[in-house]
Short mmCIF file of C-alpha atoms and ligand atoms in Angstrom, two decimals:
data_model
loop_
_atom_site.label_atom_id
_atom_site.label_comp_id
_atom_site.label_asym_id
_atom_site.label_seq_id
_atom_site.Cartn_x
_atom_site.Cartn_y
_atom_site.Cartn_z
CA MET A 674 60.99 180.30 43.72
CA LYS A 675 60.84 177.50 45.07
CA LYS A 676 58.72 174.41 43.47
CA ILE A 677 58.01 174.26 39.51
CA ALA A 678 56.40 172.13 36.97
CA VAL A 679 56.64 171.15 33.91
CA LEU A 680 54.64 169.75 31.24
CA THR A 681 54.75 169.09 28.09
CA SER A 682 52.03 169.76 25.05
CA GLY A 683 50.99 169.34 21.24
CA GLY A 684 52.84 166.96 19.10
CA ASP A 685 55.45 164.57 21.33
CA ALA A 686 58.79 165.33 19.69
CA PRO A 687 62.07 163.50 20.49
CA GLY A 688 63.66 164.99 22.77
CA MET A 689 61.03 166.39 24.77
CA ASN A 690 62.52 163.40 27.80
CA ALA A 691 65.90 164.81 27.32
CA ALA A 692 63.95 168.57 28.18
CA ILE A 693 61.98 167.18 31.31
CA ARG A 694 65.39 165.40 32.68
CA ALA A 695 67.65 168.42 32.34
CA VAL A 696 64.25 170.83 33.66
CA VAL A 697 64.10 168.29 36.53
CA ARG A 698 68.07 168.35 37.56
CA THR A 699 68.20 171.74 36.86
CA ALA A 700 65.43 172.43 39.79
CA VAL A 701 67.03 170.37 42.24
CA PHE A 702 70.15 171.35 41.31
CA HIS A 703 69.27 174.58 42.82
CA ASP A 704 66.82 172.63 45.59
CA MET A 705 63.73 173.53 43.89
CA GLU A 706 61.05 171.05 44.27
CA VAL A 707 59.57 169.58 40.76
CA VAL A 708 56.10 168.20 40.16
CA GLY A 709 55.29 166.63 36.11
CA VAL A 710 51.54 167.42 35.10
CA PHE A 711 50.48 164.60 32.77
CA GLN A 712 48.55 165.33 30.02
CA GLY A 713 49.94 168.73 28.77
CA TYR A 714 46.82 171.73 30.00
CA GLN A 715 44.88 168.71 30.48
CA GLY A 716 46.69 167.75 33.59
CA LEU A 717 46.92 171.06 34.83
CA ILE A 718 43.32 171.75 34.86
CA ASP A 719 42.85 167.81 36.41
CA GLY A 720 45.01 168.37 38.78
CA ASP A 721 46.97 165.58 36.92
CA PHE A 722 50.26 165.75 39.45
CA LYS A 723 53.31 163.89 40.56
CA ARG A 724 56.45 164.63 42.08
CA LEU A 725 59.59 164.00 40.09
CA HIS A 726 62.78 163.06 42.00
CA VAL A 727 66.15 163.21 40.18
CA ARG A 728 66.00 159.23 39.95
CA SER A 729 62.42 160.19 38.48
CA VAL A 730 63.97 160.83 34.97
CA ALA A 731 66.51 158.21 34.89
CA LYS A 732 67.56 157.04 31.60
CA ILE A 733 65.16 158.56 29.72
CA LEU A 734 67.31 161.16 27.93
CA GLY A 735 67.58 158.92 24.98
CA ARG A 736 64.07 158.33 24.94
CA GLY A 737 61.72 159.12 22.62
CA GLY A 738 58.32 160.44 23.14
CA THR A 739 57.31 162.20 26.25
CA ILE A 740 57.43 160.30 30.30
CA LEU A 741 54.88 163.04 30.77
CA LYS A 742 52.71 161.95 27.86
CA SER A 743 51.21 164.56 25.73
CA ALA A 744 48.16 166.42 24.78
CA ARG A 745 45.57 168.97 22.47
CA CYS A 746 43.75 170.20 25.18
CA GLN A 747 40.25 172.44 24.09
CA ASP A 748 39.21 172.95 27.64
CA PHE A 749 42.86 175.05 27.67
CA HIS A 750 41.28 177.56 24.98
CA GLU A 751 38.30 178.25 27.83
CA ALA A 752 39.17 181.42 30.11
CA GLU A 753 36.95 178.50 32.28
CA GLY A 754 40.02 175.95 32.29
CA ARG A 755 42.78 177.89 32.95
CA LYS A 756 41.27 179.71 35.99
CA ARG A 757 40.61 176.05 36.68
CA ALA A 758 44.33 175.42 36.11
CA HIS A 759 45.72 178.10 38.45
CA VAL A 760 43.82 177.24 41.55
CA ASN A 761 44.80 173.63 41.35
CA LEU A 762 48.94 175.47 40.56
CA VAL A 763 48.61 177.84 43.96
CA GLU A 764 46.97 174.80 46.06
CA ALA A 765 49.40 172.42 45.29
CA GLY A 766 52.00 175.36 45.96
CA ILE A 767 53.47 175.99 42.36
CA ASP A 768 55.09 179.57 41.73
CA GLY A 769 56.25 178.18 38.08
CA LEU A 770 55.81 176.02 35.07
CA VAL A 771 57.71 174.94 32.20
CA VAL A 772 56.27 174.16 28.99
CA ILE A 773 57.66 172.65 26.32
CA GLY A 774 55.86 172.56 22.77
CA GLY A 775 54.96 173.92 19.89
CA ASN A 776 52.52 177.39 18.60
CA GLY A 777 49.69 176.20 20.47
CA THR A 778 51.18 175.40 23.96
CA PHE A 779 52.60 179.53 23.89
CA THR A 780 49.36 180.45 22.75
CA GLY A 781 47.46 178.89 25.73
CA ALA A 782 51.08 179.31 27.99
CA MET A 783 50.50 183.44 27.10
CA LYS A 784 46.54 183.49 27.97
CA PHE A 785 47.36 182.43 30.73
CA GLY A 786 50.64 184.05 31.96
CA ARG A 787 48.39 187.45 30.80
CA GLU A 788 45.48 186.75 32.68
CA THR A 789 46.80 185.01 36.06
CA GLY A 790 50.51 187.19 36.81
CA PHE A 791 51.59 183.31 37.13
CA SER A 792 55.45 183.02 36.00
CA VAL A 793 55.59 180.27 32.69
CA VAL A 794 58.87 179.83 30.34
CA GLY A 795 58.88 177.92 27.42
CA LEU A 796 61.07 174.55 25.47
CA PRO A 797 60.31 174.46 21.62
CA GLY A 798 59.44 171.10 21.49
CA THR A 799 58.29 170.23 18.40
CA ILE A 800 59.52 168.70 14.50
CA ASP A 801 57.84 171.48 12.53
CA ASN A 802 60.72 173.70 13.17
CA ASP A 803 58.52 176.57 13.09
CA LEU A 804 58.73 178.86 15.60
CA SER A 805 61.43 182.49 15.89
CA GLY A 806 63.37 182.45 18.63
CA SER A 807 65.90 179.52 18.33
CA ASP A 808 67.54 178.47 14.91
CA SER A 809 66.13 174.76 15.66
CA THR A 810 63.24 173.36 18.17
CA ILE A 811 64.20 170.38 20.03
CA GLY A 812 62.81 167.14 17.66
CA PHE A 813 63.45 168.87 14.05
CA ASP A 814 67.05 167.68 13.80
CA THR A 815 65.78 164.20 14.48
CA ALA A 816 62.54 164.12 12.47
CA ILE A 817 64.60 165.03 9.53
CA ASN A 818 67.49 162.50 9.98
CA THR A 819 64.42 159.96 10.35
CA VAL A 820 62.99 161.42 7.21
CA VAL A 821 66.10 160.84 5.08
CA GLU A 822 67.19 157.58 6.15
CA ALA A 823 63.20 156.50 4.61
CA VAL A 824 63.71 158.53 1.72
CA ASP A 825 67.14 156.77 0.65
CA LYS A 826 65.44 153.23 1.18
CA ILE A 827 63.20 154.87 -1.66
CA ARG A 828 65.60 155.79 -3.38
CA ASP A 829 66.80 152.59 -4.04
CA THR A 830 63.05 151.16 -4.81
CA ALA A 831 62.76 153.59 -6.85
CA ASP A 832 65.73 153.52 -9.37
CA SER A 833 65.31 149.62 -9.50
CA HIS A 834 62.86 150.44 -11.39
CA ASN A 835 62.86 153.58 -13.05
CA ARG A 836 59.58 155.19 -10.49
CA LEU A 837 58.62 158.68 -10.24
CA PHE A 838 57.62 158.21 -6.02
CA PHE A 839 55.86 161.82 -4.35
CA VAL A 840 56.86 161.40 0.05
CA GLU A 841 54.72 163.14 2.31
CA VAL A 842 56.51 165.03 5.18
CA MET A 843 55.13 166.53 8.15
CA GLY A 844 54.84 170.00 8.80
CA ARG A 845 51.74 171.23 9.24
CA ASP A 846 52.28 174.85 7.60
CA SER A 847 55.45 175.15 7.29
CA GLY A 848 57.83 173.10 4.83
CA PHE A 849 61.52 173.44 7.17
CA ILE A 850 60.72 169.28 7.37
CA ALA A 851 61.18 168.83 3.82
CA LEU A 852 63.36 171.61 2.26
CA LYS A 853 65.83 170.27 4.38
CA SER A 854 65.01 166.65 3.75
CA GLY A 855 65.02 167.87 0.07
CA ILE A 856 68.34 168.89 -0.08
CA ALA A 857 70.09 166.27 1.99
CA THR A 858 68.53 163.00 -0.49
CA GLY A 859 68.74 164.80 -3.43
CA ALA A 860 65.08 164.88 -4.60
CA VAL A 861 64.23 166.52 -7.72
CA ALA A 862 61.83 169.49 -6.58
CA VAL A 863 60.68 170.01 -2.93
CA MET A 864 56.67 171.60 -2.62
CA THR A 865 56.07 173.26 0.50
CA PRO A 866 53.97 176.06 1.55
CA GLU A 867 56.54 178.66 1.78
CA MET A 868 58.22 177.93 -1.89
CA GLY A 869 54.53 178.09 -3.92
CA MET A 870 55.88 175.59 -6.83
CA SER A 871 53.07 175.29 -8.96
CA ILE A 872 52.11 172.10 -10.53
CA ASP A 873 52.83 172.65 -13.90
CA ASP A 874 56.37 174.47 -12.51
CA LEU A 875 57.09 170.58 -11.27
CA VAL A 876 55.65 169.22 -14.38
CA ALA A 877 58.41 171.03 -15.85
CA VAL A 878 61.28 170.03 -13.78
CA LEU A 879 60.69 166.50 -14.27
CA ALA A 880 60.70 167.09 -18.02
CA ALA A 881 63.38 168.95 -18.04
CA GLY A 882 65.19 166.13 -15.13
CA GLU A 883 63.92 163.20 -17.96
CA GLN A 884 65.90 165.08 -20.97
CA SER A 885 68.63 164.41 -19.12
CA ASN A 886 68.37 160.71 -18.48
CA LYS A 887 67.79 160.27 -14.36
CA THR A 888 66.82 157.24 -14.29
CA SER A 889 64.32 157.42 -10.27
CA SER A 890 62.67 160.75 -9.10
CA ILE A 891 62.25 161.23 -5.97
CA VAL A 892 59.51 165.08 -4.89
CA ILE A 893 59.44 165.99 -1.43
CA VAL A 894 55.93 167.17 -0.28
CA ALA A 895 55.41 169.38 2.84
CA GLU A 896 51.99 167.67 3.94
CA GLY A 897 50.84 171.71 4.19
CA ASP A 898 51.79 172.69 0.91
CA PRO A 899 48.80 174.50 -1.17
CA ASN A 900 48.28 172.52 -4.29
CA GLY A 901 47.16 169.45 -2.40
CA GLY A 902 48.80 166.09 -0.16
CA ALA A 903 51.08 163.50 -1.89
CA TYR A 904 48.37 161.78 -3.40
CA GLU A 905 46.48 164.90 -4.87
CA ILE A 906 49.81 166.49 -6.32
CA ALA A 907 50.52 162.79 -8.03
CA LYS A 908 47.19 162.57 -9.40
CA ARG A 909 47.63 166.31 -11.09
CA VAL A 910 50.45 165.60 -11.99
CA GLN A 911 50.00 162.19 -13.78
CA ALA A 912 46.83 163.96 -15.37
CA LYS A 913 49.27 166.16 -17.58
CA ASN A 914 51.45 163.62 -18.45
CA ASP A 915 50.43 159.87 -17.32
CA THR A 916 53.99 158.60 -19.47
CA TYR A 917 55.37 158.53 -15.59
CA GLU A 918 55.94 155.31 -13.04
CA THR A 919 54.59 156.79 -9.82
CA ARG A 920 54.18 155.50 -6.51
CA ILE A 921 53.44 157.80 -2.98
CA THR A 922 54.58 157.31 0.43
CA VAL A 923 53.11 159.04 3.55
CA LEU A 924 55.47 158.87 6.05
CA GLY A 925 53.22 160.49 8.76
CA HIS A 926 53.83 160.11 12.29
CA LEU A 927 56.76 157.77 11.62
CA GLN A 928 58.38 160.99 12.01
CA ARG A 929 57.77 161.71 15.56
CA GLY A 930 59.29 158.92 16.88
CA GLY A 931 62.85 157.18 17.91
CA SER A 932 65.46 158.02 20.37
CA PRO A 933 66.53 161.27 20.03
CA SER A 934 69.72 161.68 17.75
CA CYS A 935 72.63 163.46 20.31
CA PHE A 936 71.91 167.62 18.92
CA ASP A 937 68.09 167.25 19.72
CA ARG A 938 69.39 165.48 23.23
CA VAL A 939 72.67 168.83 23.85
CA LEU A 940 69.68 170.67 22.81
CA ALA A 941 67.11 169.68 24.91
CA SER A 942 69.77 169.82 27.35
CA ARG A 943 70.50 172.79 26.93
CA LEU A 944 67.19 174.73 26.62
CA GLY A 945 66.05 172.83 30.24
CA VAL A 946 68.77 174.40 31.97
CA ALA A 947 68.11 177.31 30.85
CA ALA A 948 64.07 177.86 31.11
CA VAL A 949 65.06 176.92 35.29
CA GLU A 950 67.12 179.37 35.40
CA ALA A 951 65.49 181.40 33.36
CA LEU A 952 62.26 181.30 35.85
CA ARG A 953 64.87 181.91 39.05
CA GLN A 954 66.18 185.09 37.72
CA GLY A 955 62.40 186.34 37.29
CA HIS A 956 61.80 185.79 33.86
CA THR A 957 58.04 184.78 32.47
CA ASP A 958 56.47 184.77 29.70
CA VAL A 959 59.21 183.94 27.37
CA MET A 960 59.85 181.28 25.20
CA ALA A 961 63.94 179.81 25.97
CA GLY A 962 66.03 179.29 22.38
CA VAL A 963 69.52 179.12 20.56
CA ILE A 964 70.16 181.41 18.49
CA ASN A 965 74.25 181.54 16.77
CA ASP A 966 74.83 179.01 19.59
CA ARG A 967 73.71 181.41 22.76
CA ILE A 968 70.41 180.89 24.95
CA GLU A 969 68.49 183.80 24.39
CA LEU A 970 64.61 184.66 25.08
CA THR A 971 62.16 185.43 23.09
CA PRO A 972 58.62 186.60 24.20
CA PHE A 973 56.20 184.64 23.77
CA GLN A 974 53.92 186.70 20.99
CA MET A 975 57.38 186.91 18.66
CA ALA A 976 57.88 183.25 19.47
CA ILE A 977 54.90 181.81 17.63
CA SER A 978 53.93 185.55 15.04
CA ASN A 979 57.17 185.78 13.74
CA LYS A 980 56.98 182.48 12.13
CA SER A 981 60.52 181.60 11.56
CA THR A 982 61.49 181.80 7.29
CA ILE A 983 62.59 179.03 5.29
CA ASN A 984 65.94 179.70 4.18
CA GLU A 985 66.35 181.67 0.63
CA ASP A 986 69.71 180.66 0.40
CA GLU A 987 68.18 176.46 0.91
CA VAL A 988 65.45 177.01 -1.35
CA ARG A 989 68.37 178.33 -4.53
CA ILE A 990 70.08 175.17 -3.60
CA ALA A 991 67.55 173.15 -3.85
CA ARG A 992 66.63 174.15 -7.05
CA ILE A 993 71.08 174.11 -8.16
CA LEU A 994 71.30 170.98 -7.18
CA SER A 995 68.23 169.07 -8.74
CA ILE A 996 69.14 169.63 -12.32
O1 F6P B 1290 52.93 170.23 15.20
C1 F6P B 1290 53.65 168.41 14.48
C2 F6P B 1290 52.72 167.64 13.92
O2 F6P B 1290 53.64 166.24 13.86
C3 F6P B 1290 53.09 168.68 12.84
O3 F6P B 1290 53.29 168.29 11.86
C4 F6P B 1290 51.13 167.75 12.12
O4 F6P B 1290 50.95 167.82 11.20
C5 F6P B 1290 50.65 167.50 13.15
O5 F6P B 1290 51.39 167.79 14.73
C6 F6P B 1290 49.73 166.53 13.39
O6 F6P B 1290 49.48 165.64 14.71
P1 F6P B 1290 48.24 164.95 15.03
O7 F6P B 1290 49.44 164.28 15.62
O8 F6P B 1290 47.46 165.68 16.30
O9 F6P B 1290 47.80 163.98 14.21
#
């Protein structure tokens, strides 16, 4: 393998730049050429390529976002779009591709690789942590630290006014961000798609908190919770008990920005090296991840379909410590 391409796709995540840097430098280290593809799969279809050198990725290790830009590309869902992408790669003399992203990115990569026979290796880049094959995804650690910093501030004002706050965090179909940050901030309750807490359960938990003289309470709500978002849940709690003075904060895209944590920089660096070396060894259709501190390759199909499950022990811990 002499020339590879790298792209970032889907929602950006802190640490994507560190991963791009590691891919570029590892390729150059092994005497390979590297091309950056802009705007994710859209750039593959449009041939939006640019040669990257060792210095093209200088000083990006600590920068949030992605220098290659990112997008969710509708055209890549179609066989026609994937065919055009393949033609562009072949014409540019590229023989391997590293994709950095989440579920949607790997679904596209899997189809593309199988239809064209092109070699593709993935890196898990999403704040949601909802992939199997890696204990943590690139960006998750930074995102939970951002949430903790924000919720600590909310706690100050919540406590000053004896208020009940509902804080909505990201995680489209998963509650990893909510659960970890809930434990770390001493939330009275955590609502996630996996935990299945009903409004009645929540009302009972809040009542118990009042009885034990809690002066402020914070409920962390994962955006994908089936009871609704923070606004809807707050409304339903109020309908059952209107004695609370409630406030709502939706943290939103704040969680996706910022300089990556040390953990994410190291994870992205390790995985960037692993992805290039995996391509060189002839691997394809796999995601590189870290499991129990070891690099492991997981087929795309498994990475996206066996969604890693929420840690039941953490659920138990969150409940015990919120009394
Ligand atoms: O997948 C990452 C994520 O941040 C989710 O947590 C969130 O639901 C989604 O992306 C938001 O996507 P967009 O930035 O396209 O609105």
